[in-house]
Short mmCIF file of C-alpha atoms in Angstrom, two decimals:
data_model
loop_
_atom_site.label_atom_id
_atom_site.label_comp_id
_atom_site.label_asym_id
_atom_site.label_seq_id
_atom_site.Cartn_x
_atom_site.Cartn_y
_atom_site.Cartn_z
CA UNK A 1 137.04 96.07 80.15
CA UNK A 2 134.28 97.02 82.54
CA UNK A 3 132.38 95.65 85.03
CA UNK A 4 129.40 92.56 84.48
CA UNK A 5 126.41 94.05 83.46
CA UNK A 6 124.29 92.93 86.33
CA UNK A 7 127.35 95.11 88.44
CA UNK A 8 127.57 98.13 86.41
CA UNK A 9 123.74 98.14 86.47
CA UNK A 10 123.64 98.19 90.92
CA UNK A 11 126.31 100.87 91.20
CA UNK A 12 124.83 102.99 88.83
CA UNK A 13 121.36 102.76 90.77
CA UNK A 14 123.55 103.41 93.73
CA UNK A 15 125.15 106.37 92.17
CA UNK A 16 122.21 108.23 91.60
CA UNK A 17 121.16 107.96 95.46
CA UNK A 18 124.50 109.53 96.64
CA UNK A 19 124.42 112.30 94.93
CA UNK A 20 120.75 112.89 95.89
CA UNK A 21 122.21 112.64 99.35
CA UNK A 22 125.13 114.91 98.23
CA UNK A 23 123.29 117.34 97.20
CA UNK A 24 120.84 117.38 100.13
CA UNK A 25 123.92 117.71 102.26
CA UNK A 26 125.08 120.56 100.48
CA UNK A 27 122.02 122.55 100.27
CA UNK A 28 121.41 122.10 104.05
CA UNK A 29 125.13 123.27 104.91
CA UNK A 30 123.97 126.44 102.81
CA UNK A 31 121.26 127.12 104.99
CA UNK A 32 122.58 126.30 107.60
CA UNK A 33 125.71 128.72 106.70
CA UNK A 34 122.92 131.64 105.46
CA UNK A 35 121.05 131.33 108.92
CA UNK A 36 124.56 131.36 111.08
CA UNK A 37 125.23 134.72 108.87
CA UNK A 38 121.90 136.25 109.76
CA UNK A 39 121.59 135.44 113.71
CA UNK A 40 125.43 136.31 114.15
CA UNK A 41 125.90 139.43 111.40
CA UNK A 42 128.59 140.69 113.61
CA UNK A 43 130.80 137.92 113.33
CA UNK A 44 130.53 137.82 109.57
CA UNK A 45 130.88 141.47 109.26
CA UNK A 46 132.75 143.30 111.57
CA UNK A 47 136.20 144.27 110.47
CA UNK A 48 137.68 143.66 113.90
CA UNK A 49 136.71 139.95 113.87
CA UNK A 50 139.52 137.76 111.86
CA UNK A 51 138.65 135.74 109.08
CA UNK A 52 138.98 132.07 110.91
CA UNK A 53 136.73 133.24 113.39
CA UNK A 54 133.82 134.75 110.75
CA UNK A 55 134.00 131.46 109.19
CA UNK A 56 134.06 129.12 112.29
CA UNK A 57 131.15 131.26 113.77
CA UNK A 58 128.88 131.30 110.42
CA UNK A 59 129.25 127.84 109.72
CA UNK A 60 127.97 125.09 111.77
CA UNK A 61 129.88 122.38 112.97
CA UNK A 62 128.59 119.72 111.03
CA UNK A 63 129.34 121.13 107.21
CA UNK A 64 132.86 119.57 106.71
CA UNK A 65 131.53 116.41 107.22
CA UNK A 66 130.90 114.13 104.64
CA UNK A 67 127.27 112.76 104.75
CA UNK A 68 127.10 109.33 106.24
CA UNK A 69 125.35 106.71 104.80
CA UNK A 70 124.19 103.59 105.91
CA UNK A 71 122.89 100.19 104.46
CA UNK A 72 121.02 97.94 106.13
CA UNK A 73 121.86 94.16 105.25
CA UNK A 74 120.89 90.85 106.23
CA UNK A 75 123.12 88.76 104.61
CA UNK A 76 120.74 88.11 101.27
CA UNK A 77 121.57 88.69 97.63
CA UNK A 78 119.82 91.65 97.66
CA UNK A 79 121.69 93.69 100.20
CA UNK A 80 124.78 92.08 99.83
CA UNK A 81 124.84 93.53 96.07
CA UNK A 82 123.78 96.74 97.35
CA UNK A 83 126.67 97.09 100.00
CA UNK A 84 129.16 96.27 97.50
CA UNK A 85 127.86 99.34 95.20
CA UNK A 86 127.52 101.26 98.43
CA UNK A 87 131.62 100.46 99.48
CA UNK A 88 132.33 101.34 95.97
CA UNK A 89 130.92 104.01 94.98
CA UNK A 90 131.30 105.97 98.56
CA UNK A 91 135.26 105.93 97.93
CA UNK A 92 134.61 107.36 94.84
CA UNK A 93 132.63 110.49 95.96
CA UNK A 94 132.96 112.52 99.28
CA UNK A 95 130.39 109.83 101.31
CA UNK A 96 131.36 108.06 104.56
CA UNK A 97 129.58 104.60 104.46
CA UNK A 98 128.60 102.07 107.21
CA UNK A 99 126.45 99.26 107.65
CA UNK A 100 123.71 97.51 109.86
CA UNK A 101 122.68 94.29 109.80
CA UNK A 102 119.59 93.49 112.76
CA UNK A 103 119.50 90.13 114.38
CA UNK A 104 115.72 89.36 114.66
CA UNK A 105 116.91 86.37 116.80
CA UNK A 106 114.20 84.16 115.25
CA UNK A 107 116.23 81.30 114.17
CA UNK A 108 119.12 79.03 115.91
CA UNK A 109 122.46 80.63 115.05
CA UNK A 110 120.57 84.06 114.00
CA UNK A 111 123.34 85.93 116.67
CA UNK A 112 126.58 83.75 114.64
CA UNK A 113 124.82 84.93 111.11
CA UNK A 114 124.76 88.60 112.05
CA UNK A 115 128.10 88.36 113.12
CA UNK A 116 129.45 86.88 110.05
CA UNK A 117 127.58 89.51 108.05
CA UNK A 118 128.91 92.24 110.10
CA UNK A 119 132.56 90.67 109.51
CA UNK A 120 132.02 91.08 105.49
CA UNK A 121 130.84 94.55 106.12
CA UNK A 122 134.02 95.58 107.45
CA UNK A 123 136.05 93.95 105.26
CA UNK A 124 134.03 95.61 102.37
CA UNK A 125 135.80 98.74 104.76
CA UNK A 126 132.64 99.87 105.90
CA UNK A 127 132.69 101.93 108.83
CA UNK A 128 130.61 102.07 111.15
CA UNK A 129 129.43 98.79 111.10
CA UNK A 130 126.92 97.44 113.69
CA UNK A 131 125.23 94.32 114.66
CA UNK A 132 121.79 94.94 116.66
CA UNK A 133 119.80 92.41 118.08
CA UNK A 134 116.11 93.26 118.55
CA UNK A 135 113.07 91.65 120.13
CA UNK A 136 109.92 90.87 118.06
CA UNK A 137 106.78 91.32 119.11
CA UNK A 138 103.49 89.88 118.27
CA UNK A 139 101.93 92.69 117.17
CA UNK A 140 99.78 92.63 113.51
CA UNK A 141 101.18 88.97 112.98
CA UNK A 142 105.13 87.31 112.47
CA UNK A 143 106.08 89.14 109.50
CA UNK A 144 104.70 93.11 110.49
CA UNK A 145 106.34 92.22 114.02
CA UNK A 146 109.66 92.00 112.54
CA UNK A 147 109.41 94.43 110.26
CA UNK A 148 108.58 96.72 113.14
CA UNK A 149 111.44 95.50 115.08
CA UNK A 150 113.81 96.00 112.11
CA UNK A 151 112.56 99.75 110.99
CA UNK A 152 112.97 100.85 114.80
CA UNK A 153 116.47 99.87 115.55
CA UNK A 154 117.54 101.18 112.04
CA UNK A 155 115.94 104.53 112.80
CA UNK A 156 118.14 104.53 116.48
CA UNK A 157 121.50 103.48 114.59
CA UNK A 158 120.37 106.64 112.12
CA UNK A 159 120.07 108.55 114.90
CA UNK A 160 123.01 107.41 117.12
CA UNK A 161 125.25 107.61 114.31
CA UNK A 162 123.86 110.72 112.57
CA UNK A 163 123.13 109.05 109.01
CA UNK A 164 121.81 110.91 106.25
CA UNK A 165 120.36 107.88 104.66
CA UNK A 166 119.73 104.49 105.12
CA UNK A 167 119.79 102.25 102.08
CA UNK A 168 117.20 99.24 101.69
CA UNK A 169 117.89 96.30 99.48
CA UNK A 170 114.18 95.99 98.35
CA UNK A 171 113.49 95.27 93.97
CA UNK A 172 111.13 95.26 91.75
CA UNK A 173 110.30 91.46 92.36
CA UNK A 174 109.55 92.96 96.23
CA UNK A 175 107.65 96.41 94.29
CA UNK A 176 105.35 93.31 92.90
CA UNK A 177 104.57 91.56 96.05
CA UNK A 178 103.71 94.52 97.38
CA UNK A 179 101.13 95.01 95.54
CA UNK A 180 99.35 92.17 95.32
CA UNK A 181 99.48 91.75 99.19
CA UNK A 182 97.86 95.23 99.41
CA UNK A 183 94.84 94.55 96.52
CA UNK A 184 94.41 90.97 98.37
CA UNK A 185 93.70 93.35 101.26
CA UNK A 186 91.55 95.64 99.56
CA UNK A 187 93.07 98.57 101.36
CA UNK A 188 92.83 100.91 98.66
CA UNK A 189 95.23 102.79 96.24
CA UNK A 190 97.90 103.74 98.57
CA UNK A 191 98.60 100.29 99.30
CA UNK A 192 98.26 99.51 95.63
CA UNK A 193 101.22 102.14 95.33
CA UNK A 194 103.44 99.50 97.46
CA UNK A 195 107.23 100.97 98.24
CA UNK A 196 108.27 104.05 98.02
CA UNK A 197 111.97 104.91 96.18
CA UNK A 198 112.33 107.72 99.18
CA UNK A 199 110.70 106.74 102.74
CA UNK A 200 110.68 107.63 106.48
CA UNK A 201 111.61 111.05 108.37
CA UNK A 202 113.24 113.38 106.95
CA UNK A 203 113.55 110.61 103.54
CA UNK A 204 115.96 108.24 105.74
CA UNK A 205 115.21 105.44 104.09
CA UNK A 206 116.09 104.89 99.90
CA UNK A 207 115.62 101.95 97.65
CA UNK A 208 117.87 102.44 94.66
CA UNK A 209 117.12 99.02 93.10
CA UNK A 210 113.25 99.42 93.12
CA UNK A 211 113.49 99.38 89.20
CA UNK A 212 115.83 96.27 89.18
CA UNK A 213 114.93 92.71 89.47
CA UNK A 214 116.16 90.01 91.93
CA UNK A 215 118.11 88.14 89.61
CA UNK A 216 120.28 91.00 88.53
CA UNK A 217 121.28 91.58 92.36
CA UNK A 218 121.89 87.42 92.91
CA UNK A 219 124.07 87.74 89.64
CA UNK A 220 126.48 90.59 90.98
CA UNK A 221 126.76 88.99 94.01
CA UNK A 222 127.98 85.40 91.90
CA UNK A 223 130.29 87.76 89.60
CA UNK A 224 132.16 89.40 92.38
CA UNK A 225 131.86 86.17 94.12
CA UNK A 226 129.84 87.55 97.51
CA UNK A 227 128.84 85.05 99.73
CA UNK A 228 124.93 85.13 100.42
CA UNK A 229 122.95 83.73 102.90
CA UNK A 230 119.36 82.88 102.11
CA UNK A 231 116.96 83.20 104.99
CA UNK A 232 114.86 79.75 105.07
CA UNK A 233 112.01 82.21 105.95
CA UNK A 234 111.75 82.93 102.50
CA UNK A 235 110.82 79.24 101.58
CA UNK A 236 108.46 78.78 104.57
CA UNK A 237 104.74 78.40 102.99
CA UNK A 238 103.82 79.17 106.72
CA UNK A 239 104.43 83.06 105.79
CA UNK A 240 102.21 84.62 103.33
CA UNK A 241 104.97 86.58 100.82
CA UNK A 242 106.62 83.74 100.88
CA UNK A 243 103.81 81.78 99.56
CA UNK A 244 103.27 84.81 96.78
CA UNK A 245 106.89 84.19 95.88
CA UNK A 246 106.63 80.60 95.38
CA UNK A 247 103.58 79.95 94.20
CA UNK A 248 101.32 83.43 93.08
CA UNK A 249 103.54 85.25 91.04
CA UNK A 250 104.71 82.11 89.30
CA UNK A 251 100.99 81.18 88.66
CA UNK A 252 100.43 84.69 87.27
CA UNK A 253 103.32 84.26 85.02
CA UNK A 254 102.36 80.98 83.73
CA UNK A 255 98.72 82.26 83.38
CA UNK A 256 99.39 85.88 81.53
CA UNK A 257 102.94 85.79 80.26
CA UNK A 258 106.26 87.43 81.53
CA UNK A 259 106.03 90.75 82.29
CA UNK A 260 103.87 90.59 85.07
CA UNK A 261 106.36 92.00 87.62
CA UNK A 262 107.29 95.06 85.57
CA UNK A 263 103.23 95.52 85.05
CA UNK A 264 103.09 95.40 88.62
CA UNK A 265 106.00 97.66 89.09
CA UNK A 266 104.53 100.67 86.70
CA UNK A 267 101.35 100.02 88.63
CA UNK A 268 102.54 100.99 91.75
CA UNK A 269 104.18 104.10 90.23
CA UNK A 270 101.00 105.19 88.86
CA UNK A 271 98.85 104.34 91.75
CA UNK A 272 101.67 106.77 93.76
CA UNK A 273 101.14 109.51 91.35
CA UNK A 274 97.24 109.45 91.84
CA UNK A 275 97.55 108.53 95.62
CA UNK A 276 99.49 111.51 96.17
CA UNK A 277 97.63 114.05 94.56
CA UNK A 278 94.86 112.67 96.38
CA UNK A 279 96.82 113.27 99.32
CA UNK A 280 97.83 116.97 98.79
CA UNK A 281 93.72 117.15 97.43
CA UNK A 282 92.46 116.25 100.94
CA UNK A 283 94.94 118.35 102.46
CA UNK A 284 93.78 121.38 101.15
CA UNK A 285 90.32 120.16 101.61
CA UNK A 286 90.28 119.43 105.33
CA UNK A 287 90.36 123.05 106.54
CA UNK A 288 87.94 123.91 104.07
CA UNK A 289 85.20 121.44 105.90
CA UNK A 290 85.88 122.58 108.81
CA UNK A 291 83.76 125.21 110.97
CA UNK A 292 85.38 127.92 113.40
CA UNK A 293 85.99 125.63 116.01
CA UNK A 294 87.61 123.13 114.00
CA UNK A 295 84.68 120.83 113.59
CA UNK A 296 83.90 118.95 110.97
CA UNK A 297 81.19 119.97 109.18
CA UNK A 298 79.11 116.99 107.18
CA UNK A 299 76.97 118.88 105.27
CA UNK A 300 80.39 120.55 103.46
CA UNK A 301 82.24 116.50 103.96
CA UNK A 302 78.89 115.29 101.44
CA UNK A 303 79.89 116.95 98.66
CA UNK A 304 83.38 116.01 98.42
CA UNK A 305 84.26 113.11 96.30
CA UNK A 306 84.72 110.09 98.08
CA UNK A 307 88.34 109.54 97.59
CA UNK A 308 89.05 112.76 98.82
CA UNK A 309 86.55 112.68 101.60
CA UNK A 310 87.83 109.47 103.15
CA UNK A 311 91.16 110.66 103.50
CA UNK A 312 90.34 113.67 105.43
CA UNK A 313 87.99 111.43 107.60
CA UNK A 314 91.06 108.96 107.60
CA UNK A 315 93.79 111.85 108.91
CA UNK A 316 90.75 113.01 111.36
CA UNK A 317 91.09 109.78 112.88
CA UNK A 318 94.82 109.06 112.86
CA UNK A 319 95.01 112.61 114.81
CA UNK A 320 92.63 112.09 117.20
CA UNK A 321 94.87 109.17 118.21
CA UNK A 322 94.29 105.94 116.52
CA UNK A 323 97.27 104.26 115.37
CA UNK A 324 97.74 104.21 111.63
CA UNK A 325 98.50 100.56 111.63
CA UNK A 326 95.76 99.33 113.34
CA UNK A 327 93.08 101.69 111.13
CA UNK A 328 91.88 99.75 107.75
CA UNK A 329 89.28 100.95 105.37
CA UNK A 330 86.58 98.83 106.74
CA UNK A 331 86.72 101.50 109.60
CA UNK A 332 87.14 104.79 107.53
CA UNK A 333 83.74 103.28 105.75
CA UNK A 334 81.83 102.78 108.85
CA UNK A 335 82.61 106.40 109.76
CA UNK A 336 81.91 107.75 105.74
CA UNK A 337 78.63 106.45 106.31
CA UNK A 338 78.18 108.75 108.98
CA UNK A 339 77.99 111.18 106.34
CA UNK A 340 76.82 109.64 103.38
CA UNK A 341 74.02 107.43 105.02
CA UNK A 342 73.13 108.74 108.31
CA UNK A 343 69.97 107.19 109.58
CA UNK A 344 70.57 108.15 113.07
CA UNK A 345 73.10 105.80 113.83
CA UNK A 346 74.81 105.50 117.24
CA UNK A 347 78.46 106.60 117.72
CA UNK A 348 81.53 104.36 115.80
CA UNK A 349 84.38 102.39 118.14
CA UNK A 350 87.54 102.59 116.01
CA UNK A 351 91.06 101.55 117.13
CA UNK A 352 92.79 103.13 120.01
CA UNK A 353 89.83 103.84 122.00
CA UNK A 354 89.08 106.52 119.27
CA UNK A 355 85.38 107.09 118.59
CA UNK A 356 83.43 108.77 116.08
CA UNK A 357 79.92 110.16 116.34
CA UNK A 358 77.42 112.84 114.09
CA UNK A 359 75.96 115.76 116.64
CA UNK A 360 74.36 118.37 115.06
CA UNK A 361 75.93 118.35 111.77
CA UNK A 362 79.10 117.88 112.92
CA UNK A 363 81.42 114.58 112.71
CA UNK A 364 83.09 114.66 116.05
CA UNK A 365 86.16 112.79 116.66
CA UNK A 366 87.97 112.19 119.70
CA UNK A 367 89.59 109.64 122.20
CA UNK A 368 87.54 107.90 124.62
#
């Protein structure tokens, strides 16, 4: 007899990640090999050097590792479920697997909780497992500040430990509240798009259960009888997804029907699709606006179509140092109209002391 339904169904989303991250692995131990071969030729093909030594010399140190992979847990349903798919599935394939869990030290007892969880990570035999406690800011509000906090000391363990991926326990319930938090902001299509399955440098960060729902998670946990700790954050009105979780999303369900969460799901997929051709469009756009020196030229930024034009205006920005954060499309507007309804306006203060201003036909950009 196999496994509940609700497990079979987070292993097998699991699965699939590893042997993306398998196969990454192997194709950059090729290269790696075919580049040792090319800057050392003697080594691989002189007939005075032995065998061992050809091979030891041509292939870098790294490719009879197996790929680590870590998952980041707090303690909840949701990544609880996905570190008992990760501990199972890793001993079935050639993946080393650890685990993180951060202490945002934001509650009483936060340190004893990230302790506990770190204890059922090893006994899941995880290894390395690691219990960080960070500091959170202020920055961008409660929720952003820890999320900040979180993402930086998971990139560090990446890096200290040499992880090819770090798994996230975010579903499609969290795909939904995504993107109603980013058309309540009116931010535009690439915050319409909400998560992404494959995140972060070098695509660190995955989320295999972005196409399964909360419930099925909280179920494997109950069926393989996991304990779970629910963060009381998640029922405090005080923070605003918590507040969609409670009360929006069940309004829209009791308004429209069921369904709403996988409507919101495919949107996001869609809205990625267009977002990133839109992306690659602008792109290839921005050198084309530009004169000799690199300036932008408006005349050439006019005829673009808007959505393509506001991203390159959006990138000018971000590179002349304002911090992508802290830039919302009220501010990539106020510069558009630079272009688009120039009536001799003065110059445009944008975050990190980054201003904008038209001279002579050209948009210039820079830091103040």
């Amino acid at each position: 007899m196999g496994p509940h339904p609700a497990v079979a169904a987070i292993r097998l989303a699991v699965r699939r990640v590893l042997h993306d991250v398998l196969t990454e692995h192997s194709q950059r131990v090729a290269r790696s090999v075919s580049h040792a071969t090319t800057a050392y030729p003697a080594y691989s093909a002189s007939p005075s050097c032995s065998a061992s030594s050809a091979t030891k010399t041509a292939s870098p140190t790294s490719a009879g590792e197996q790929p680590l992979v870590l998952v980041a847990c707090s303690g909840g349903a949701d990544s609880m479920a996905l570190a008992s798919a990760l501990a199972f599935e890793a001993r079935k394939l050639s993946v080393r697997a650890g685990g993180i869990t951060v202490d945002h030290g934001l509650q009483d007892g936060s340190d004893l909780r990230a302790a506990e969880v770190a204890a059922r990570l090893t006994a899941m035999q995880l290894d390395p497992v690691e219990a960080i406690s960070v500091w959170v800011g202020r920055d961008g509000g409660p929720e952003a500040a820890a999320r900040d906090a979180r993402y930086a000391a998971l990139d560090d363990a990446a890096e200290r430990y040499g992880a090819a991926a770090v798994l996230l326990g975010h579903t499609r319930d969290d795909q939904a509240e995504t993107v109603l938090l980013g058309l309540a902001r009116g931010s535009g299509i690439r915050s319409l798009s909400g998560m992404a399955a494959i995140s972060g440098a070098a695509g660190r960060y995955r989320r295999p259960f972005l196409q399964l729902d909360r419930q099925t998670a909280r179920k494997a946990c109950m069926v393989q009888s996991l304990p779970v700790w629910d963060d009381p954050h998640n029922a405090d009105p005080a923070y605003t997804r918590s507040r969609l979780r409670h009360e929006g999303l069940p309004a829209l369900e009791k308004a429209l029907g069921k369904g709403v969460v996988e409507a919101l799901a495919r949107t996001a997929q869609l809205s990625r699709d267009d977002a990133d051709a839109l992306d690659t469009w602008a792109a290839d756009a921005d050198a084309a606006v530009r004169d000799d020196a690199g300036q932008l030229q408006c005349a050439k930024l006019y005829a673009l179509p808007p959505a393509v034009r506001r991203r390159v205006l959006r990138r000018a920005v971000i590179d002349a140092g304002a911090p992508a954060g802290s830039l919302f499309a009220r501010h990539v507007e106020e510069v558009d109209r630079l272009i688009t309804s120039w009536r001799g306006q003065g110059a445009i203060n944008l975050p990190g002391r980054v201003e904008a201003r038209r001279q002579g036909g050209r948009l210039v950009i820079r830091q103040g």
